[in-house]
């Protein structure tokens, strides 16, 4: 930007946006153009959608919104994230800037300074505040929705849309998203429901990414840079390795030497084509083990690294492999610092619990600079791993893909051992969007001049397929919005039924469906013009050829059916013969049958009927898409009306007492919880039994479970059976109203939750639950969330039991909080 015109334009932009310029001068890095554009839009009073790659610095725009709020006394800013770990991280970062007194944290199970001017929270907390019309909303000027592409999540996504729709129009919205291929469509919807919204898209990574394939001991570039970046041509060396059929004798001799030689000292990644081609047989190339890969990356100065392994057991096994090989990646001084951080962070945990959790081996691995990171790990352990990795003390992390979802843990290198994962039903290839998300962790801004993505060679690997994954940026953002019972009663309570339907029709889900309808309607219109042309071409002066061709078509269809279904009973075949004879007589008697141009007309008729079938299908598609969300809402209202949660007086919908209770019951089983409370199914439960039953309502097992061995007896069993019977009746009612219903109750955690609430030791409870510590803590916190709701909405007996259950369950590793 050395020319005078560019300098003048930049100076003029700074003059028009003085707050942005002042904020930019406080940052560690010069702001990128997309960051500057986002800040300018906010300073102009607009909302903004920023879509940019992982690690590009989108959060700067969110932080500028907080900066704007803090400039005006009384103004507030909420910063929402999809995960508690992200909320905790952002809470600490904002505290460092604005001080402890100005920043709060609300994550369901944590409430710190909730009335502060800047509050970090999970999106669900904000949704609940909106429905409750919380006083904390007064003075709210900015809401930052970090990782807003989460609205595509099947289970939690609808909450994002609820918040976007229900926020007061005076609130400016800052939506931060990963790179999606339909950002403009999402931005158009935001503009529709939120008002003036700037859409800012950047596909530029702040740190360039080098792509490699690890073939035994060599890091080969995925792309041949001699062909130019625009062509993204695959390195021919990789192609020859996969397909050695055309190799010369000399190349085959080299390939043999390449396969048999010992591992050489690892070399830095090199550009395509600068080494002699070494074709070889992919099936004969052995993968080097993980300790060797770690050593190779270390020698090539490519640490720290994240290895993405799509299984928890695989992550833990990888750490053990490195441990057994005696790899040590840290200096004595780093090991001392690691010990100090661990001792400080985990001081609240009891020694006997730490022993159960394999603490000493985990600590020793960290001191070596190696760790795993997955959902089964105790949250406290995960947080320590994240901090040590950010401080460059841990050099290698073996992680599941959950690490790629927003947590600030960039590395120099990302290694993908496989390009497929188990989705719960089968092994499937990862998508280009997932590949981009995972490799987006590579490259630390201000530290690395480039990041590195390494794919390990496996039998059958296709370099062209890898190149397609690395080159494509197809990550569409599709709504997962659907009305719930809780949403329905809250909307009716605040707006009435008709206004509620209008609000739901403004959802992104309906916006996308309506856009699809526009395209379908255009196809129908074009088809109708073609049909009119076909009708003209098959016009017969002897009679109605459309009618005649219809008879011929019915006759042809019936003849095909008769030939194909030769096993039909004789009675049915006899009836078909009668129908065939009748159709033949009608066809022969039709005036068009004797037309000399009959077959020419028939060819046009064939085109007519083929297009007519396709057009009828398009019309049916339009009918199913138009008003989809509102129709589901109507079915939900029908269920609520039949159960007396909603009544109609003079055509106006109103809530009953039961409906008003349901307003404060959130979760997948809102109707079952509300009905159980109304019917008094849980009145006889003591606190431990109530905690056990609550776990049955939230727990989702990772595998099929059978039997009810070890479940608490007495009142618990009776309450469980009654609740299961109620679930079955409600499920039938939902099916009758063309709603999808829900899964049966899962009892797999009940025994362990009952024991935990009665004071059992951690080792016994984990054995009874057959769960990893991280899973137990996660499901227990969801149980706590439900118990907390019961303590506020249930009748006195159940409310008291719920409060006592909360006190009993919230202890030990469950009570631990890092902030």
mmCIF file of C-alpha atoms in Angstrom, residues 239-420:
data_model
loop_
_atom_site.group_PDB
_atom_site.id
_atom_site.type_symbol
_atom_site.label_atom_id
_atom_site.label_comp_id
_atom_site.label_asym_id
_atom_site.label_seq_id
_atom_site.Cartn_x
_atom_site.Cartn_y
_atom_site.Cartn_z
ATOM 1 C CA UNK A 239 0.966 -40.839 -8.301
ATOM 2 C CA UNK A 240 3.815 -43.134 -9.310
ATOM 3 C CA UNK A 241 4.086 -44.584 -5.809
ATOM 4 C CA UNK A 242 0.430 -45.565 -6.026
ATOM 5 C CA UNK A 243 0.595 -46.857 -9.625
ATOM 6 C CA UNK A 244 4.000 -48.440 -10.361
ATOM 7 C CA UNK A 245 2.903 -50.308 -13.493
ATOM 8 C CA UNK A 246 4.665 -47.997 -15.921
ATOM 9 C CA UNK A 247 7.920 -47.793 -13.980
ATOM 10 C CA UNK A 248 11.241 -48.541 -15.686
ATOM 11 C CA UNK A 249 13.635 -51.279 -14.533
ATOM 12 C CA UNK A 250 15.886 -48.655 -12.955
ATOM 13 C CA UNK A 251 12.971 -47.069 -11.115
ATOM 14 C CA UNK A 252 11.837 -50.494 -9.907
ATOM 15 C CA UNK A 253 15.328 -51.156 -8.597
ATOM 16 C CA UNK A 254 15.206 -47.822 -6.716
ATOM 17 C CA UNK A 255 11.778 -48.659 -5.379
ATOM 18 C CA UNK A 256 13.082 -51.947 -4.009
ATOM 19 C CA UNK A 257 15.944 -50.155 -2.295
ATOM 20 C CA UNK A 258 13.486 -47.575 -0.952
ATOM 21 C CA UNK A 259 11.311 -50.258 0.606
ATOM 22 C CA UNK A 260 14.136 -52.210 2.188
ATOM 23 C CA UNK A 261 16.447 -49.533 3.536
ATOM 24 C CA UNK A 262 16.462 -48.551 7.180
ATOM 25 C CA UNK A 263 14.822 -45.296 8.180
ATOM 26 C CA UNK A 264 17.113 -42.436 7.415
ATOM 27 C CA UNK A 265 17.395 -39.288 9.422
ATOM 28 C CA UNK A 266 14.193 -37.351 8.739
ATOM 29 C CA UNK A 267 14.402 -34.472 6.321
ATOM 30 C CA UNK A 268 12.475 -31.229 6.183
ATOM 31 C CA UNK A 269 9.502 -31.213 3.831
ATOM 32 C CA UNK A 270 10.644 -30.547 0.286
ATOM 33 C CA UNK A 271 8.994 -29.070 -2.769
ATOM 34 C CA UNK A 272 7.529 -31.328 -5.442
ATOM 35 C CA UNK A 273 9.836 -32.717 -8.116
ATOM 36 C CA UNK A 274 13.171 -31.859 -6.506
ATOM 37 C CA UNK A 275 14.058 -35.462 -5.704
ATOM 38 C CA UNK A 276 14.386 -38.455 -8.003
ATOM 39 C CA UNK A 277 11.119 -40.267 -8.474
ATOM 40 C CA UNK A 278 10.893 -43.461 -6.398
ATOM 41 C CA UNK A 279 7.867 -45.404 -7.553
ATOM 42 C CA UNK A 280 6.863 -48.279 -5.323
ATOM 43 C CA UNK A 281 3.992 -50.597 -4.589
ATOM 44 C CA UNK A 282 1.542 -48.979 -2.176
ATOM 45 C CA UNK A 283 0.702 -52.329 -0.655
ATOM 46 C CA UNK A 284 4.364 -52.945 0.211
ATOM 47 C CA UNK A 285 4.982 -49.620 1.952
ATOM 48 C CA UNK A 286 4.912 -50.123 5.705
ATOM 49 C CA UNK A 287 3.621 -47.355 7.925
ATOM 50 C CA UNK A 288 6.156 -46.155 10.436
ATOM 51 C CA UNK A 289 4.926 -46.279 14.004
ATOM 52 C CA UNK A 290 3.887 -43.260 16.043
ATOM 53 C CA UNK A 291 7.113 -42.810 18.036
ATOM 54 C CA UNK A 292 9.026 -42.713 14.756
ATOM 55 C CA UNK A 293 6.620 -40.134 13.338
ATOM 56 C CA UNK A 294 7.054 -38.011 16.455
ATOM 57 C CA UNK A 295 10.862 -38.241 16.138
ATOM 58 C CA UNK A 296 10.669 -37.408 12.437
ATOM 59 C CA UNK A 297 8.574 -34.289 13.106
ATOM 60 C CA UNK A 298 10.903 -33.257 15.922
ATOM 61 C CA UNK A 299 13.990 -33.586 13.724
ATOM 62 C CA UNK A 300 12.231 -31.649 10.957
ATOM 63 C CA UNK A 301 11.352 -28.853 13.444
ATOM 64 C CA UNK A 302 7.632 -29.493 12.940
ATOM 65 C CA UNK A 303 6.555 -29.722 16.576
ATOM 66 C CA UNK A 304 4.270 -28.999 18.370
ATOM 67 C CA UNK A 305 1.856 -31.291 16.551
ATOM 68 C CA UNK A 306 -1.696 -32.548 16.927
ATOM 69 C CA UNK A 307 -2.390 -36.092 15.732
ATOM 70 C CA UNK A 308 -6.087 -36.538 14.966
ATOM 71 C CA UNK A 309 -7.170 -40.104 15.709
ATOM 72 C CA UNK A 310 -10.894 -40.764 15.430
ATOM 73 C CA UNK A 311 -11.194 -42.923 18.557
ATOM 74 C CA UNK A 312 -10.601 -42.343 22.246
ATOM 75 C CA UNK A 313 -8.946 -45.727 22.707
ATOM 76 C CA UNK A 314 -6.667 -44.930 19.762
ATOM 77 C CA UNK A 315 -5.590 -41.636 21.376
ATOM 78 C CA UNK A 316 -4.743 -43.315 24.688
ATOM 79 C CA UNK A 317 -2.959 -46.191 22.929
ATOM 80 C CA UNK A 318 -0.870 -43.696 20.939
ATOM 81 C CA UNK A 319 0.326 -42.022 24.149
ATOM 82 C CA UNK A 320 1.288 -45.432 25.547
ATOM 83 C CA UNK A 321 3.223 -46.272 22.387
ATOM 84 C CA UNK A 322 5.242 -43.076 22.667
ATOM 85 C CA UNK A 323 5.759 -43.664 26.384
ATOM 86 C CA UNK A 324 7.074 -47.205 25.812
ATOM 87 C CA UNK A 325 9.551 -45.913 23.250
ATOM 88 C CA UNK A 326 11.059 -43.615 25.944
ATOM 89 C CA UNK A 327 10.552 -40.507 23.802
ATOM 90 C CA UNK A 328 11.146 -37.375 25.868
ATOM 91 C CA UNK A 329 10.372 -34.037 24.221
ATOM 92 C CA UNK A 330 10.915 -31.652 27.142
ATOM 93 C CA UNK A 331 13.899 -30.073 28.897
ATOM 94 C CA UNK A 332 14.439 -30.344 32.686
ATOM 95 C CA UNK A 333 13.318 -26.715 33.081
ATOM 96 C CA UNK A 334 10.115 -27.403 31.100
ATOM 97 C CA UNK A 335 9.389 -30.466 33.225
ATOM 98 C CA UNK A 336 9.672 -28.384 36.391
ATOM 99 C CA UNK A 337 7.239 -25.829 34.948
ATOM 100 C CA UNK A 338 4.814 -28.582 33.918
ATOM 101 C CA UNK A 339 4.824 -30.028 37.457
ATOM 102 C CA UNK A 340 4.174 -26.604 38.986
ATOM 103 C CA UNK A 341 1.180 -25.947 36.700
ATOM 104 C CA UNK A 342 -0.316 -29.397 37.334
ATOM 105 C CA UNK A 343 0.066 -29.041 41.115
ATOM 106 C CA UNK A 344 -1.562 -25.615 41.071
ATOM 107 C CA UNK A 345 -4.495 -26.496 38.798
ATOM 108 C CA UNK A 346 -5.405 -29.830 40.393
ATOM 109 C CA UNK A 347 -4.884 -28.901 44.054
ATOM 110 C CA UNK A 348 -8.663 -29.074 44.798
ATOM 111 C CA UNK A 349 -8.911 -32.755 43.775
ATOM 112 C CA UNK A 350 -8.483 -35.460 46.412
ATOM 113 C CA UNK A 351 -5.495 -37.814 46.279
ATOM 114 C CA UNK A 352 -7.670 -40.960 46.349
ATOM 115 C CA UNK A 353 -9.658 -39.693 43.334
ATOM 116 C CA UNK A 354 -6.492 -38.823 41.455
ATOM 117 C CA UNK A 355 -5.191 -42.350 41.995
ATOM 118 C CA UNK A 356 -8.393 -43.796 40.493
ATOM 119 C CA UNK A 357 -7.981 -41.541 37.452
ATOM 120 C CA UNK A 358 -4.470 -42.771 36.604
ATOM 121 C CA UNK A 359 -3.060 -39.420 37.599
ATOM 122 C CA UNK A 360 0.592 -40.386 38.074
ATOM 123 C CA UNK A 361 1.009 -41.974 34.667
ATOM 124 C CA UNK A 362 -0.888 -39.093 33.042
ATOM 125 C CA UNK A 363 1.401 -36.623 34.820
ATOM 126 C CA UNK A 364 4.518 -38.521 33.738
ATOM 127 C CA UNK A 365 3.318 -38.431 30.114
ATOM 128 C CA UNK A 366 2.800 -34.666 30.336
ATOM 129 C CA UNK A 367 6.315 -34.258 31.708
ATOM 130 C CA UNK A 368 7.536 -36.105 28.615
ATOM 131 C CA UNK A 369 5.608 -33.577 26.486
ATOM 132 C CA UNK A 370 2.899 -35.993 25.297
ATOM 133 C CA UNK A 371 -0.863 -36.127 26.021
ATOM 134 C CA UNK A 372 -4.238 -37.309 24.743
ATOM 135 C CA UNK A 373 -7.320 -35.101 24.447
ATOM 136 C CA UNK A 374 -10.849 -36.486 24.111
ATOM 137 C CA UNK A 375 -14.306 -36.362 25.697
ATOM 138 C CA UNK A 376 -13.570 -39.304 28.005
ATOM 139 C CA UNK A 377 -10.835 -37.355 29.771
ATOM 140 C CA UNK A 378 -11.699 -35.623 33.046
ATOM 141 C CA UNK A 379 -12.462 -31.954 32.205
ATOM 142 C CA UNK A 380 -9.827 -30.787 34.691
ATOM 143 C CA UNK A 381 -7.225 -32.961 32.942
ATOM 144 C CA UNK A 382 -8.287 -31.659 29.512
ATOM 145 C CA UNK A 383 -7.925 -28.060 30.666
ATOM 146 C CA UNK A 384 -4.396 -28.727 31.928
ATOM 147 C CA UNK A 385 -3.469 -30.333 28.587
ATOM 148 C CA UNK A 386 -4.853 -27.298 26.734
ATOM 149 C CA UNK A 387 -2.929 -24.839 28.904
ATOM 150 C CA UNK A 388 0.345 -26.757 28.642
ATOM 151 C CA UNK A 389 -0.019 -27.037 24.863
ATOM 152 C CA UNK A 390 -0.729 -23.308 24.541
ATOM 153 C CA UNK A 391 2.394 -22.634 26.604
ATOM 154 C CA UNK A 392 4.436 -24.855 24.221
ATOM 155 C CA UNK A 393 5.290 -27.238 27.069
ATOM 156 C CA UNK A 394 3.396 -30.224 25.666
ATOM 157 C CA UNK A 395 4.693 -30.941 22.167
ATOM 158 C CA UNK A 396 2.429 -33.735 20.912
ATOM 159 C CA UNK A 397 -1.298 -34.237 21.493
ATOM 160 C CA UNK A 398 -3.258 -37.240 20.208
ATOM 161 C CA UNK A 399 -6.831 -36.002 19.904
ATOM 162 C CA UNK A 400 -10.280 -36.844 18.600
ATOM 163 C CA UNK A 401 -11.949 -34.371 16.245
ATOM 164 C CA UNK A 402 -13.713 -32.595 19.135
ATOM 165 C CA UNK A 403 -10.482 -30.642 19.674
ATOM 166 C CA UNK A 404 -10.994 -28.991 16.271
ATOM 167 C CA UNK A 405 -14.226 -27.324 17.432
ATOM 168 C CA UNK A 406 -13.096 -23.876 18.401
ATOM 169 C CA UNK A 407 -10.737 -24.380 21.356
ATOM 170 C CA UNK A 408 -7.632 -22.230 20.994
ATOM 171 C CA UNK A 409 -4.986 -24.929 20.525
ATOM 172 C CA UNK A 410 -3.071 -24.177 17.326
ATOM 173 C CA UNK A 411 -0.040 -26.296 16.425
ATOM 174 C CA UNK A 412 2.748 -26.095 13.867
ATOM 175 C CA UNK A 413 1.661 -29.412 12.364
ATOM 176 C CA UNK A 414 -1.519 -31.467 12.137
ATOM 177 C CA UNK A 415 -1.228 -35.183 11.342
ATOM 178 C CA UNK A 416 -4.139 -37.231 9.994
ATOM 179 C CA UNK A 417 -3.489 -40.945 10.342
ATOM 180 C CA UNK A 418 -6.628 -41.888 8.385
ATOM 181 C CA UNK A 419 -9.149 -40.098 6.224
ATOM 182 C CA UNK A 420 -12.148 -42.045 7.486
#
